[in-house]
XYZ file of C-alpha atoms in Angstrom:
726
model
C -15.064 -42.369 -18.523
C -15.019 -38.485 -17.103
C -18.646 -36.248 -18.048
C -17.813 -33.533 -20.966
C -16.985 -30.339 -19.734
C -19.972 -28.758 -20.446
C -21.998 -30.583 -17.770
C -22.003 -29.428 -14.257
C -23.205 -31.494 -11.274
C -24.869 -29.422 -8.470
C -26.997 -29.583 -5.864
C -30.255 -27.684 -5.886
C -32.336 -26.226 -2.816
C -35.810 -25.279 -2.742
C -37.353 -24.279 0.811
C -39.377 -27.070 2.033
C -38.469 -29.598 -0.475
C -34.989 -32.099 -0.482
C -32.442 -30.875 -2.310
C -31.816 -32.452 -6.092
C -29.674 -33.631 -7.420
C -28.896 -32.023 -11.485
C -26.717 -31.856 -13.682
C -26.685 -28.513 -15.599
C -25.751 -27.900 -19.478
C -23.898 -25.458 -19.395
C -24.439 -24.765 -23.425
C -28.585 -24.675 -22.232
C -29.741 -21.192 -22.000
C -30.167 -20.468 -18.261
C -33.719 -19.517 -18.830
C -34.413 -23.070 -19.908
C -32.482 -24.714 -16.623
C -34.325 -22.716 -14.932
C -37.708 -23.599 -16.423
C -36.646 -27.376 -15.880
C -35.983 -26.630 -12.011
C -39.482 -24.884 -11.362
C -41.242 -27.968 -13.163
C -39.268 -30.381 -11.400
C -41.105 -29.286 -8.291
C -44.261 -28.259 -9.960
C -43.082 -24.007 -9.481
C -45.365 -21.839 -12.036
C -44.220 -18.967 -13.174
C -40.800 -19.987 -13.951
C -39.874 -16.733 -15.797
C -40.452 -15.190 -11.768
C -37.161 -17.031 -10.519
C -33.427 -17.648 -10.513
C -30.741 -19.559 -9.214
C -28.457 -18.314 -6.266
C -25.455 -19.277 -5.311
C -26.840 -21.138 -1.557
C -23.963 -19.865 0.243
C -22.903 -16.591 2.724
C -22.445 -14.311 -0.856
C -26.336 -15.381 -2.452
C -25.159 -14.064 -5.322
C -27.860 -15.096 -8.385
C -26.325 -17.051 -11.225
C -26.290 -14.985 -14.841
C -25.171 -15.846 -18.446
C -22.401 -13.527 -17.036
C -21.136 -15.660 -14.596
C -22.516 -19.255 -14.882
C -19.193 -20.136 -15.819
C -18.401 -20.037 -12.479
C -20.442 -22.916 -11.007
C -18.860 -25.975 -10.793
C -19.503 -29.410 -9.926
C -20.312 -29.738 -6.384
C -22.138 -25.991 -6.321
C -24.819 -25.969 -4.069
C -27.196 -23.533 -5.590
C -31.055 -22.389 -4.395
C -33.811 -21.595 -6.582
C -35.559 -18.361 -5.379
C -37.559 -15.737 -6.600
C -36.075 -13.612 -9.636
C -33.443 -10.429 -8.869
C -36.525 -8.091 -10.259
C -39.189 -9.490 -8.313
C -37.218 -9.592 -4.842
C -36.049 -5.962 -5.706
C -39.774 -4.845 -6.650
C -41.270 -6.797 -3.189
C -38.290 -4.675 -1.638
C -38.902 -1.700 -2.820
C -42.611 -2.119 -1.730
C -41.815 -2.999 1.901
C -39.568 -0.695 2.368
C -42.185 1.911 2.220
C -44.431 -0.383 4.722
C -46.361 1.861 7.267
C -45.059 -0.889 10.103
C -41.694 -0.132 11.276
C -40.784 -3.651 11.975
C -41.069 -4.530 8.546
C -39.587 -1.723 7.366
C -36.813 -3.019 9.653
C -36.718 -6.334 8.271
C -37.276 -4.865 4.641
C -34.224 -2.659 4.669
C -32.051 -5.280 6.279
C -32.655 -7.573 3.360
C -31.960 -4.716 1.437
C -28.532 -4.035 3.152
C -27.717 -7.486 2.577
C -29.288 -8.029 -0.890
C -27.627 -4.982 -2.568
C -24.176 -6.670 -2.547
C -25.546 -8.486 -5.293
C -24.972 -6.364 -8.572
C -27.325 -8.384 -10.124
C -29.942 -7.634 -7.844
C -28.745 -3.947 -7.594
C -29.082 -3.116 -10.854
C -32.660 -4.215 -11.138
C -33.598 -2.108 -7.472
C -31.855 1.350 -9.491
C -33.685 0.533 -12.009
C -36.846 0.976 -9.618
C -35.598 4.104 -9.105
C -34.701 2.779 -5.226
C -31.257 4.583 -4.680
C -33.702 8.374 -4.734
C -36.302 6.486 -2.556
C -33.440 5.414 0.153
C -32.066 9.171 -0.563
C -35.904 11.050 0.226
C -36.002 8.738 2.945
C -33.055 9.855 4.843
C -33.088 13.337 3.951
C -36.755 13.529 4.493
C -37.718 11.442 7.293
C -41.705 10.648 8.616
C -42.852 11.923 11.835
C -42.912 7.855 13.063
C -39.297 8.511 12.018
C -38.830 11.546 14.527
C -41.113 9.425 17.443
C -38.882 6.704 16.991
C -36.161 8.609 17.382
C -37.090 9.998 20.829
C -39.096 6.759 21.474
C -36.963 4.041 20.968
C -33.557 5.153 19.871
C -31.579 2.010 19.472
C -34.128 1.108 17.067
C -34.150 4.005 14.914
C -30.137 3.692 14.608
C -30.642 0.178 13.175
C -33.398 1.549 10.479
C -30.940 4.127 9.395
C -27.861 1.890 9.637
C -29.431 -0.830 7.343
C -30.794 2.116 5.237
C -27.114 3.640 5.043
C -25.668 0.209 4.594
C -27.925 -0.953 1.724
C -26.791 2.498 -0.110
C -23.233 2.197 0.260
C -23.663 -1.410 -1.059
C -26.047 0.146 -4.018
C -23.297 3.042 -4.361
C -20.842 0.645 -4.809
C -21.209 -0.757 -8.009
C -20.431 2.240 -9.849
C -23.955 1.960 -11.853
C -24.811 5.078 -11.304
C -23.458 8.919 -11.019
C -22.441 10.529 -7.172
C -23.281 13.719 -8.944
C -27.270 12.986 -9.007
C -27.313 13.760 -5.047
C -29.315 16.986 -3.842
C -27.388 19.352 -1.327
C -30.346 17.871 1.087
C -28.956 14.405 1.101
C -25.198 15.602 1.826
C -26.572 17.879 4.818
C -27.922 15.211 6.282
C -25.638 13.213 5.842
C -23.266 15.623 7.512
C -25.534 16.040 10.169
C -24.773 12.358 11.419
C -21.650 12.643 11.240
C -21.196 16.654 13.304
C -23.346 14.932 15.832
C -21.927 14.198 19.705
C -23.337 11.162 20.179
C -24.676 8.959 17.051
C -25.370 5.240 16.463
C -21.765 3.366 15.919
C -22.638 2.241 12.667
C -24.865 5.097 11.470
C -20.908 7.195 11.638
C -18.926 4.932 10.006
C -21.622 4.513 7.557
C -21.880 8.317 7.094
C -18.307 8.908 7.018
C -17.577 6.022 4.338
C -20.654 8.031 2.515
C -18.550 11.592 2.450
C -15.321 9.978 1.359
C -17.042 8.176 -1.648
C -18.791 11.772 -2.454
C -15.303 13.573 -2.292
C -13.517 11.391 -4.375
C -15.798 10.601 -7.022
C -17.073 14.235 -7.511
C -15.165 17.389 -7.533
C -18.369 19.073 -7.479
C -19.814 17.053 -4.547
C -16.160 17.519 -2.822
C -17.224 21.869 -2.655
C -20.103 20.974 -0.908
C -19.155 18.340 1.387
C -16.389 20.628 2.199
C -18.889 23.720 3.244
C -20.408 21.120 5.684
C -17.333 19.361 7.452
C -15.336 21.276 9.504
C -11.707 19.431 10.623
C -12.976 20.486 13.898
C -16.217 18.264 13.323
C -14.602 15.397 12.700
C -11.106 15.805 15.124
C -13.752 13.911 18.457
C -14.114 11.079 16.318
C -10.106 10.468 16.229
C -10.112 10.569 20.285
C -12.615 7.982 21.259
C -11.384 4.017 21.477
C -12.940 2.810 18.201
C -10.636 2.119 16.236
C -12.712 1.623 12.487
C -14.177 5.104 13.269
C -11.031 6.818 13.470
C -10.044 5.215 9.807
C -13.094 6.462 8.450
C -12.145 9.678 10.056
C -8.752 10.327 9.059
C -9.462 8.536 5.344
C -12.552 11.275 5.541
C -9.460 14.363 6.090
C -6.783 12.302 3.149
C -9.961 12.661 1.014
C -10.777 16.060 1.414
C -6.788 16.704 1.831
C -6.639 14.701 -1.761
C -9.160 16.622 -3.556
C -8.611 19.953 -2.262
C -7.033 22.546 -5.230
C -3.018 23.803 -5.011
C -3.943 26.867 -3.159
C -6.100 24.997 -0.417
C -4.170 22.672 0.556
C -1.872 24.453 2.754
C -4.676 26.413 4.243
C -6.422 23.258 5.103
C -3.045 21.944 6.651
C -2.578 25.254 8.611
C -6.011 24.640 10.036
C -4.936 20.556 10.970
C -1.851 22.008 12.828
C -3.846 24.457 14.540
C -6.589 21.769 15.325
C -3.122 19.732 16.583
C -4.753 16.607 14.694
C -1.228 15.071 14.746
C -0.252 14.996 18.121
C -4.276 13.835 18.683
C -3.422 10.405 16.202
C -0.279 9.854 17.889
C -1.933 9.950 20.904
C -4.953 8.637 20.224
C -3.940 5.773 17.438
C -0.252 5.114 17.183
C 0.446 5.209 20.926
C -2.972 3.557 21.798
C -2.708 0.281 23.528
C -4.551 -1.050 20.223
C -2.578 -2.855 17.717
C -3.160 -0.692 14.165
C -4.858 -2.658 11.681
C -3.851 -2.981 8.116
C -6.233 -0.595 6.581
C -5.466 2.497 9.525
C -2.036 2.114 8.058
C -2.681 2.263 4.666
C -4.623 5.482 5.910
C -1.875 7.003 8.035
C 0.604 6.460 4.964
C -1.522 8.291 2.806
C -2.028 11.448 5.471
C 2.064 10.682 5.713
C 2.653 11.612 1.909
C -0.326 13.462 1.396
C 1.739 16.124 4.879
C 4.853 15.856 2.618
C 3.508 16.952 -0.631
C 2.830 19.899 0.400
C 6.375 20.494 0.478
C 6.497 20.324 -3.282
C 5.869 23.372 -4.280
C 8.586 24.786 -2.402
C 10.634 21.846 -3.661
C 9.973 23.034 -7.522
C 10.340 26.623 -6.880
C 13.911 27.790 -8.270
C 15.256 30.860 -6.294
C 15.081 34.297 -7.721
C 18.723 35.537 -7.851
C 17.627 39.259 -8.259
C 14.826 38.833 -4.989
C 15.953 40.855 -2.268
C 14.274 39.008 0.369
C 15.056 35.539 -0.985
C 19.070 36.770 -1.037
C 18.343 37.998 2.905
C 17.968 34.575 4.384
C 21.584 34.228 2.736
C 22.706 36.805 4.322
C 20.516 35.557 7.658
C 23.041 32.050 7.162
C 26.009 34.022 6.991
C 25.117 36.409 10.363
C 24.058 33.469 12.063
C 27.598 31.572 11.507
C 30.163 34.188 11.738
C 27.785 36.907 14.262
C 28.519 39.345 11.589
C 25.707 42.321 11.162
C 25.421 41.999 6.847
C 24.328 46.039 6.168
C 27.032 47.587 8.662
C 27.586 50.972 7.076
C 31.244 51.313 8.390
C 32.627 48.012 6.156
C 35.298 49.431 4.111
C 35.097 49.808 0.436
C 32.837 47.846 -2.030
C 35.695 46.005 -3.012
C 36.300 44.894 0.347
C 33.189 43.837 1.745
C 32.455 41.899 -1.953
C 35.892 39.792 -0.589
C 34.346 39.253 2.433
C 31.243 38.029 1.275
C 33.207 35.706 -0.820
C 35.402 34.344 1.668
C 32.100 33.669 3.999
C 29.835 32.041 1.277
C 33.029 30.260 0.320
C 32.870 28.605 4.392
C 29.501 28.112 4.204
C 30.558 25.630 1.419
C 28.352 27.484 -1.448
C 29.735 26.150 -4.781
C 29.105 29.920 -6.244
C 31.246 31.411 -3.786
C 30.181 35.293 -5.384
C 26.500 34.871 -5.737
C 24.638 31.210 -3.908
C 21.433 32.028 -4.394
C 22.784 30.943 -8.450
C 22.852 27.222 -6.035
C 19.849 27.698 -5.418
C 18.633 27.311 -9.195
C 18.124 23.267 -9.252
C 15.273 21.960 -9.008
C 14.710 19.551 -7.518
C 15.218 20.783 -4.480
C 14.707 24.439 -4.934
C 13.605 26.412 -2.161
C 13.405 23.871 0.098
C 16.435 23.174 0.494
C 17.372 26.986 1.568
C 14.220 26.913 4.076
C 15.786 23.428 5.716
C 19.201 25.228 6.457
C 17.628 28.355 7.921
C 15.628 26.426 9.906
C 18.246 24.516 10.745
C 20.436 27.811 11.625
C 17.554 29.213 13.954
C 16.310 26.288 15.868
C 19.713 24.182 16.151
C 21.890 26.854 16.219
C 24.952 25.605 18.044
C 25.231 22.651 15.442
C 24.360 25.404 12.741
C 27.858 26.980 14.182
C 29.719 23.802 15.652
C 29.642 22.877 11.727
C 30.110 25.877 9.979
C 33.248 26.548 11.884
C 34.695 23.098 12.063
C 34.415 23.089 8.594
C 36.189 26.613 7.667
C 39.299 25.657 9.821
C 39.745 22.630 8.135
C 42.335 22.374 5.412
C 40.766 23.110 2.200
C 40.595 19.588 0.697
C 38.576 17.690 3.370
C 36.401 20.580 4.398
C 32.502 19.363 4.091
C 30.193 21.754 2.458
C 27.753 22.457 4.127
C 25.760 24.435 1.294
C 26.325 21.823 -1.133
C 25.828 18.815 1.214
C 22.431 20.518 2.459
C 21.227 20.977 -1.056
C 21.803 17.520 -2.399
C 20.541 16.204 1.268
C 17.137 18.156 0.640
C 17.299 16.140 -2.500
C 18.005 12.493 -1.116
C 15.384 13.300 1.226
C 12.821 13.912 -1.062
C 13.764 11.031 -3.046
C 13.697 8.648 0.324
C 10.159 10.226 1.111
C 9.097 10.379 -2.788
C 7.691 14.053 -2.248
C 5.362 15.215 -5.302
C 4.083 11.363 -5.800
C 0.376 10.315 -5.157
C 0.044 7.770 -2.763
C -0.134 3.990 -3.435
C -3.011 2.456 -3.113
C -1.228 -0.483 -1.695
C 0.909 0.540 0.941
C 1.088 0.560 4.446
C 3.898 1.801 5.503
C 4.319 5.074 7.356
C 6.725 5.485 10.071
C 5.676 6.908 13.423
C 8.440 9.277 14.059
C 6.751 11.501 11.519
C 4.083 11.821 13.673
C 5.985 13.112 16.983
C 7.135 16.538 15.596
C 4.638 19.506 13.502
C 7.790 20.051 11.208
C 8.894 16.338 11.221
C 10.960 17.149 7.815
C 12.162 19.861 8.945
C 13.891 18.221 12.026
C 14.492 15.013 9.702
C 17.080 17.266 7.694
C 18.440 18.111 11.053
C 19.389 15.085 12.286
C 20.663 13.883 8.546
C 22.783 16.852 7.948
C 24.489 16.383 11.260
C 25.120 12.660 10.160
C 26.303 13.578 6.956
C 29.323 15.815 8.254
C 30.223 12.836 10.574
C 30.224 10.537 7.929
C 32.368 13.230 6.098
C 34.874 13.320 9.116
C 35.177 9.722 9.677
C 35.599 9.189 5.691
C 38.137 11.570 5.766
C 36.878 12.545 2.443
C 37.952 15.443 0.104
C 35.569 16.861 -2.422
C 36.205 14.445 -4.934
C 34.281 12.018 -2.074
C 31.435 13.852 -2.288
C 29.129 11.574 -4.217
C 30.592 8.221 -2.159
C 29.340 10.363 0.866
C 26.552 10.841 -0.210
C 25.387 7.174 -0.992
C 27.402 6.008 2.338
C 24.528 8.707 3.961
C 21.884 7.405 1.857
C 22.644 3.975 3.131
C 22.236 4.840 6.753
C 19.759 6.774 6.304
C 17.347 4.056 4.658
C 19.372 1.122 7.090
C 17.575 3.386 9.894
C 14.049 3.716 8.594
C 13.745 0.200 8.086
C 13.405 -0.240 12.081
C 10.962 1.849 11.898
C 11.910 4.381 14.822
C 8.785 5.448 16.913
C 10.645 9.129 17.442
C 13.464 10.793 16.147
C 15.713 10.420 18.848
C 15.249 6.726 18.251
C 16.007 7.122 14.705
C 19.026 9.786 15.302
C 20.587 6.944 18.509
C 19.771 4.373 15.388
C 21.935 6.387 13.099
C 24.541 6.729 16.074
C 24.864 3.163 16.167
C 25.160 2.735 12.348
C 28.738 4.402 11.885
C 31.259 4.297 8.618
C 32.979 1.655 10.194
C 29.553 -0.400 10.970
C 28.482 0.437 6.974
C 31.973 -0.922 6.008
C 31.667 -4.325 8.401
C 27.501 -4.831 6.839
C 29.326 -4.275 3.430
C 31.913 -6.692 3.663
C 29.348 -9.346 5.252
C 26.849 -9.216 2.470
C 29.487 -9.298 -0.114
C 30.679 -12.152 1.635
C 27.601 -13.690 1.788
C 27.068 -13.156 -2.256
C 30.547 -14.400 -3.091
C 30.994 -16.178 -6.511
C 34.237 -18.115 -7.072
C 34.931 -17.839 -10.965
C 37.356 -20.607 -10.578
C 36.423 -23.327 -13.168
C 36.323 -26.109 -10.819
C 33.743 -24.163 -8.655
C 31.588 -23.182 -11.486
C 31.378 -26.822 -12.161
C 30.329 -27.701 -8.623
C 27.824 -24.930 -9.160
C 26.342 -26.628 -12.117
C 25.691 -29.475 -10.516
C 24.299 -27.593 -7.065
C 22.315 -25.773 -8.881
C 19.539 -28.722 -10.293
C 19.085 -29.650 -6.489
C 18.734 -25.942 -4.982
C 16.233 -25.262 -7.786
C 14.189 -28.820 -7.137
C 14.882 -27.386 -3.443
C 12.990 -24.185 -4.057
C 9.933 -25.936 -6.404
C 9.191 -27.699 -2.971
C 9.251 -24.615 -0.889
C 6.813 -22.972 -3.657
C 4.456 -25.870 -3.783
C 3.969 -26.463 0.304
C 3.732 -23.004 0.769
C 0.621 -23.145 -2.065
C -0.657 -25.780 0.315
C -1.033 -23.372 3.063
C -2.791 -21.250 0.863
C -3.027 -17.549 0.671
C -5.471 -14.774 1.529
C -6.501 -12.738 -1.197
C -8.638 -9.129 -1.842
C -10.928 -8.489 -3.909
C -10.711 -4.807 -4.498
C -13.409 -2.757 -5.343
C -14.058 1.346 -5.683
C -13.735 1.693 -2.253
C -11.290 -0.051 0.020
C -12.803 -1.340 3.442
C -15.038 -2.531 1.853
C -13.417 -5.218 0.172
C -14.011 -8.835 0.160
C -11.743 -11.966 0.879
C -11.061 -15.159 -0.471
C -8.720 -18.056 -0.119
C -6.837 -20.276 -2.548
C -4.600 -23.117 -1.773
C -3.242 -26.377 -3.021
C -4.470 -29.800 -2.576
C -1.739 -31.755 -0.935
C -1.451 -34.132 -3.832
C -0.667 -30.935 -5.770
C -3.490 -31.691 -8.431
C -6.426 -29.291 -7.238
C -6.172 -25.797 -6.275
C -9.633 -25.077 -3.601
C -11.048 -21.701 -2.813
C -13.607 -19.929 -2.278
C -14.539 -16.839 -0.530
C -14.704 -15.004 2.983
C -16.701 -12.852 5.169
C -13.348 -11.463 6.891
C -8.867 -12.568 6.378
C -8.739 -15.417 8.285
C -6.132 -16.357 11.164
C -3.774 -19.262 10.104
C -4.705 -21.296 7.311
C -8.648 -22.147 6.036
C -9.365 -25.981 5.818
C -9.844 -27.693 2.386
C -13.746 -28.074 3.086
C -14.825 -25.060 3.959
C -13.437 -24.295 0.396
C -16.449 -24.849 -2.242
C -15.002 -24.388 -5.402
C -12.317 -26.456 -7.046
C -10.050 -25.973 -10.364
C -8.318 -29.496 -11.351
C -4.334 -28.490 -12.288
C -4.695 -30.401 -14.949
C -7.245 -27.621 -16.444
C -4.753 -25.057 -16.196
C -3.307 -24.078 -19.525
C -1.355 -20.952 -18.600
C -0.311 -18.292 -16.028
C -0.432 -14.456 -17.186
C 0.836 -11.280 -15.605
C 0.531 -7.829 -15.111
C -1.490 -6.099 -17.997
C -1.952 -9.052 -19.496
C -4.509 -10.317 -17.009
C -8.194 -9.954 -17.766
C -8.803 -8.203 -14.464
C -6.291 -5.457 -14.985
C -7.902 -5.028 -18.981
C -10.993 -3.726 -17.448
C -12.472 -0.358 -17.545
C -11.487 1.154 -13.649
C -8.923 3.164 -11.419
C -6.964 -0.531 -11.136
C -5.286 -0.698 -14.541
C -3.619 2.826 -14.035
C -1.926 1.559 -10.747
C 1.030 0.273 -10.944
C 1.269 -1.234 -7.482
C -1.841 -2.978 -8.286
C -0.856 -4.049 -12.175
C 2.511 -5.713 -10.032
C 0.988 -7.770 -8.089
C -2.024 -9.233 -10.326
C -1.363 -12.541 -12.165
C -4.702 -15.298 -13.609
C -4.949 -18.668 -13.981
C -6.028 -19.547 -17.680
C -8.248 -22.578 -17.800
C -10.500 -24.590 -20.210
C -10.834 -22.487 -22.835
C -11.676 -18.505 -22.496
C -12.271 -18.564 -18.456
C -9.630 -16.934 -15.650
C -9.156 -17.403 -12.235
C -7.620 -13.677 -11.447
C -5.383 -13.089 -8.420
C -4.190 -9.404 -6.808
C -1.349 -10.604 -4.157
C -1.221 -9.089 -0.932
C 2.235 -8.252 -1.595
C 5.229 -9.056 -3.846
C 6.738 -11.659 -1.959
C 3.187 -13.983 -2.382
C 3.093 -12.748 -5.829
C 6.724 -14.031 -6.688
C 5.716 -17.439 -4.602
C 2.523 -17.617 -6.222
C 3.401 -17.354 -10.137
C 6.717 -19.731 -9.408
C 4.735 -22.101 -7.933
C 1.662 -22.129 -10.749
C 4.880 -22.150 -13.118
C 6.240 -25.316 -11.374
C 2.858 -27.132 -11.391
C 2.684 -26.429 -15.415
C 5.897 -27.770 -15.963
C 7.524 -24.443 -16.734
C 10.155 -22.512 -15.459
C 10.004 -19.968 -12.636
C 11.662 -16.584 -12.907
C 10.734 -14.349 -9.899
C 13.174 -12.022 -9.313
C 12.947 -14.399 -4.978
C 13.723 -17.016 -7.657
C 16.403 -15.907 -8.184
C 17.472 -14.371 -4.770
C 16.335 -17.841 -2.625
C 19.100 -19.849 -5.645
C 21.570 -16.972 -4.583
C 21.504 -17.332 -1.011
C 20.908 -20.828 -1.117
C 23.735 -22.021 -3.301
C 26.062 -19.998 -1.666
C 25.623 -21.729 1.829
C 25.780 -24.510 0.340
C 29.038 -23.702 -1.720
C 30.677 -22.665 1.636
C 29.044 -25.299 3.146
C 31.033 -27.792 0.738
C 34.131 -25.884 1.090
C 34.433 -25.683 4.370
C 37.876 -28.236 5.116
C 39.058 -26.282 2.074
C 39.788 -23.241 3.820
C 43.066 -21.062 2.520
C 43.969 -23.231 0.176
C 43.642 -21.835 -2.667
C 41.955 -24.156 -5.833
C 44.012 -24.525 -9.335
C 42.751 -23.684 -12.112
C 43.278 -26.986 -13.378
C 42.591 -30.519 -11.498
C 45.805 -32.108 -10.622
C 47.709 -34.171 -13.512
C 46.837 -38.129 -12.783
C 50.060 -39.632 -11.611
C 51.113 -42.741 -13.996
C 50.671 -46.348 -12.729
C 53.234 -47.636 -10.734
C 55.436 -50.404 -12.455
C 54.158 -53.306 -10.317
C 51.555 -53.724 -6.985
C 54.228 -55.475 -4.657
C 52.997 -52.643 -2.002
C 49.400 -53.593 -1.970
C 48.582 -56.145 1.184
C 46.107 -58.902 0.456
C 44.552 -59.317 3.695
C 42.734 -62.639 2.699
């Protein structure tokens, strides 16, 4: 007979004694269980003790998390969080540097546990740490001169403990003094600083900026871009990542009017070329966190265009009208303000003719074309950049189209406006960066005016595609759809430079796009005759079973999931996999992201599949209902799912990507005997069903399949034609 659901069998350790096997009744108060354990070992004062996970986390068992204890767990009897916090609070103030170092090392480890953190913070521990950082002692300063490595460790553990304690979100960042900020900034500004200290200092500055507008002002006064740049020129990718994170944080929190100024400083300091040389083109592969920070920097840089994108042109503004005159002057090599150009009517007629050749919709007053937002004035900026920096290509496009028949001319003005709008949509200009994205494009770090150059390549592509399609003005939208497809396909290849992007587009001519479309259409071809539909229905269950087995096999391989916290780089990992017999989910915490599969025996926690009641997704998940930034993030919300077991217990997941989300939700639903409904299941079903259908119909190629089966012939009058071998 299985044990009651409220009884958990565990092993409990105590230093100097043999581990004790024990049954814990989850209905009993935790204090009563601790008292029973202490009495078993004759340990007095049970109020000063607690139970702790005997694994790498060493997290305390509390009334809130006690239901996470599973059968077979190993626990440890240890001093209570309050006692440990009090002891460490005293030890870190020791006059002995060796004792202080050990105490700070223990504090850095213990601070990862929120129960301990709460107790230490209640003792005003954060204030003590900040005072140690701000002032130090004579011994500190002597140690810095005499025993520099030891001083680095001392400071490193102090800052690590501070970071871990603040990560729990128990107290506000707004409570810190200017002296503390100056001290942390000084560690970043020093040319030669211990790597661990530098990492923690950068992490603290980033958190300060992101969590408090007031602290942003103070940090911005202490840290300049020029002081951060040298950290990017080293070879330590972690330091580079933290440095770019601080730059991104300053960029993100800067007021609107300051961002353009900051972008100008970044350009002056050649940040882009330094990142390109030392990070993107470094021999070291770019890790996931660095990819995310580069993506954020890319998004924030392109978002500087939002102001121009959302600014309408004022038709009465002479300075803005002069830009249109400049486009006309460059294209037709004429002087706009010539005094000898004839009557006003003649000049108006000449302007109207030229504006028509330039491809504007409003030939009389082209300024009206730029009143649509988006793309607003950004489109005019792009056109002027193209005319000035790629003058030959600009003149060729305008003159080519002005000499064509009216119905086949590609309107440069209208095309530029719509193309600018399209590029803003593709690059999501104006949208905040996603917390879960790592998709940056190296080619945008190869030029100071990357967006403008991107436009210049694409407007030439549009003109080329227009000619290849022999398009007329009625085909304008069709051409734009083809151009969008060409750009998206070229970007998918992640070209390393704008030249590579251009070469990729050369290979994606209109003819090639038609071939790709035809190929994809054939792969998705769906015959509609009744015999074919009947065959599809017959095959479908076999294919669904195949998909189900694939999903379960993937669950058996397992996946590493991220425990997202308020500071992304400090995220912890955990691994979950299904047992080969499909009866148990094995899971457990990891120190870092694993290389390959994690064996079952290293995952201490288990959840029987028979105990699973339901699978919930998105906003229905408990961890998406909690207070915090996660519930506001659409991308994270779309990757969240939870497994409900027992009465009200949940195992919460955030998938690393959409594919893993679909695999796991499908697999878990399959285990529960429910329908697999993800978009990947539909896609796999279409692909596999189409392939199977084509294989089965291979012998019937070019044979017309009738709607109805042929009639069965009448039986013969006799069977004399049958030959009996016997």
